[in-house]
Coordinates of C-alpha atoms in Angstrom, one line a residue:
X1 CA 7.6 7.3 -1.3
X2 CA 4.5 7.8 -3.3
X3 CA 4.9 7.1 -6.7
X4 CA 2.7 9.4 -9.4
X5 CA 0.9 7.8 -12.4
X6 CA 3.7 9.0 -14.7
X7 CA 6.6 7.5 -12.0
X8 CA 4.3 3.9 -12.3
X9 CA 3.9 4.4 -16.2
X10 CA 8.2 5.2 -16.5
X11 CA 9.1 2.0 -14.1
X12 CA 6.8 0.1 -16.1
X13 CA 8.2 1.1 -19.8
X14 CA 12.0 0.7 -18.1
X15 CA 11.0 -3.4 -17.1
X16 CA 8.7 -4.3 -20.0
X17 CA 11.4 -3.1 -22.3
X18 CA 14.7 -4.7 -20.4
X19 CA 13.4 -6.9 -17.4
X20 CA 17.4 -7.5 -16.7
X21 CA 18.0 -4.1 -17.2
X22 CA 15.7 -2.8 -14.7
X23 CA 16.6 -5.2 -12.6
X24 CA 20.1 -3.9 -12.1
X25 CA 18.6 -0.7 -12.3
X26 CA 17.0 -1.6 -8.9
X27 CA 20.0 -2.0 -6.8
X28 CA 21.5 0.7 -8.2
X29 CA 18.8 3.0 -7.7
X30 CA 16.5 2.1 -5.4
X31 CA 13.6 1.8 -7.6
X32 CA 10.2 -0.3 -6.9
X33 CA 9.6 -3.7 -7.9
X34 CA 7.5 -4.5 -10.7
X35 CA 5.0 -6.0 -8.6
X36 CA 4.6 -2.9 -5.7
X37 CA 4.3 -0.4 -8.9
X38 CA 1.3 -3.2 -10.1
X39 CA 0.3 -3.4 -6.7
X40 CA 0.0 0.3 -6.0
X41 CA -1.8 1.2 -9.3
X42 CA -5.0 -0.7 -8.6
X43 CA -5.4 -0.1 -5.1
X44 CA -6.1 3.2 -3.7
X45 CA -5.0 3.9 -0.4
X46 CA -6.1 7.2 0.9
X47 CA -5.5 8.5 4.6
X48 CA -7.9 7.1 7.4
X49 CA -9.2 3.8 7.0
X50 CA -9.8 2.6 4.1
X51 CA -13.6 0.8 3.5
X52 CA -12.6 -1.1 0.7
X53 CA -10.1 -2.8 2.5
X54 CA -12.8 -3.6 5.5
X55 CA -15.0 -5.7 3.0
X56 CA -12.4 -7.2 1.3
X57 CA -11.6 -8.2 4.8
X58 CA -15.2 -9.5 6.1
X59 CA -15.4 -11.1 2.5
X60 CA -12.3 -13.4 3.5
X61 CA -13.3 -14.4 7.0
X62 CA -16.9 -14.9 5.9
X63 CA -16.1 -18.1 4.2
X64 CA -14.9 -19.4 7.2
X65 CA -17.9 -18.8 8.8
X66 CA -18.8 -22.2 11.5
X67 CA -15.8 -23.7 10.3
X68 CA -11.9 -23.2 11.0
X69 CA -12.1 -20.7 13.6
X70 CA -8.4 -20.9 14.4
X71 CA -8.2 -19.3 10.8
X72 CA -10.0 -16.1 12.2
X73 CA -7.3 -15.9 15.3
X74 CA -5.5 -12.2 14.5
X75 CA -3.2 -9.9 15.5
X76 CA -3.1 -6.1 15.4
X77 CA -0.1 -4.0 14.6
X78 CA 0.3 -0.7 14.8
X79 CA 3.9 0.9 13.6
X80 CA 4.8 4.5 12.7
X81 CA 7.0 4.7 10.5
X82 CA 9.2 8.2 9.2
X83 CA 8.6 9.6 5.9
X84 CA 10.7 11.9 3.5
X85 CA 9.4 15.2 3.6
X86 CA 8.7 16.0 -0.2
X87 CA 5.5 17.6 -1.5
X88 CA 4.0 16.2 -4.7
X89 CA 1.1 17.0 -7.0
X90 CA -0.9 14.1 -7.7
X91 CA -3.0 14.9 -10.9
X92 CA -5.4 11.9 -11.1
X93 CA -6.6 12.9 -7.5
X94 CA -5.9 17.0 -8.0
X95 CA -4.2 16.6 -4.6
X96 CA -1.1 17.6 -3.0
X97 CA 0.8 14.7 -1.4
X98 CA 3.2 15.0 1.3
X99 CA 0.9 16.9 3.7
X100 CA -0.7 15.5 7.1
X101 CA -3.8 14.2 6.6
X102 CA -5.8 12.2 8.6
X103 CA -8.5 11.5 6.3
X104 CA -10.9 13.8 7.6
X105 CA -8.8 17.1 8.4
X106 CA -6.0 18.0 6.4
X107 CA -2.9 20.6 7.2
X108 CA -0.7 22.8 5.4
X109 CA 2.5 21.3 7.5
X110 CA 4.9 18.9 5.9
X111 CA 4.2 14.9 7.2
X112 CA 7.0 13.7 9.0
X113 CA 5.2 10.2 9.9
X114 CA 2.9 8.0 9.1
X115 CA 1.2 5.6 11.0
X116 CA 0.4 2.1 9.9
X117 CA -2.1 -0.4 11.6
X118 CA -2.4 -4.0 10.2
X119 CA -3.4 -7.5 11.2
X120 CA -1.7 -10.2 10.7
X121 CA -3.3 -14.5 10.9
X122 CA -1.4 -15.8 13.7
X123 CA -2.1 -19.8 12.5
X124 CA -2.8 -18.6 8.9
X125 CA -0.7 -16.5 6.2
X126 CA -3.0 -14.0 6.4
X127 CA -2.1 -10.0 6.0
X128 CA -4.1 -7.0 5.4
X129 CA -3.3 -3.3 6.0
X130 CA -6.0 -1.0 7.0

């Protein structure tokens, strides 16, 4: 589910007001964690692959440049994963959501899936979706 500025602002206001509360709110409810909601709000993930993520990326293994090369060993995962077919209007981005879009053509038809590629340090914790 993609969560709207004003969903992010709401979950917010809900835990800074009553951590417990929320909390219990959570299994009831099946609301976000604090941190995904955090998370979510200063990264933007668009459709396609997202550039930022790609130098953030060369950034980490270019320290390790000539030096612990078993911390550059990787895997690649791909998964597709299903998604609730709901259409949303995202204001800050004056975009529908909910529509397929593969980052360079977009549809009219309802997205059904998604799919998800990430890598994944095989000696090292080490995690990135692109």
């Amino acid at each position: 589910m993609r969560y709207t500025d004003a969903m992010k602002r709401l979950y917010l206001m809900w835990y800074y007001s009553s951590p417990k509360g929320y909390k219990n709110l959570m299994q009831a409810l099946n609301l976000p964690t604090p941190r995904t909601i955090r998370w979510q709000s200063c990264i933007q993930m668009d459709p396609g692959i997202n550039s930022h993520i790609l130098e953030s990326i060369k950034l980490y293994f270019k320290q390790f440049q000539g030096r612990e090369e078993q911390r550059k060993l990787i895997i690649l995962i791909f998964d597709e994963i299903s998604l609730k077919e709901e259409i949303h209007y995202d204001a800050s981005k004056d975009k529908i959501i909910g529509v397929v879009d593969t980052g360079k053509i977009r549809t009219n038809d309802k997205a059904k899936t998604a799919l998800v590629c990430m890598i994944k340090g095989i000696v090292y914790n080490f995690k990135r979706v692109l």
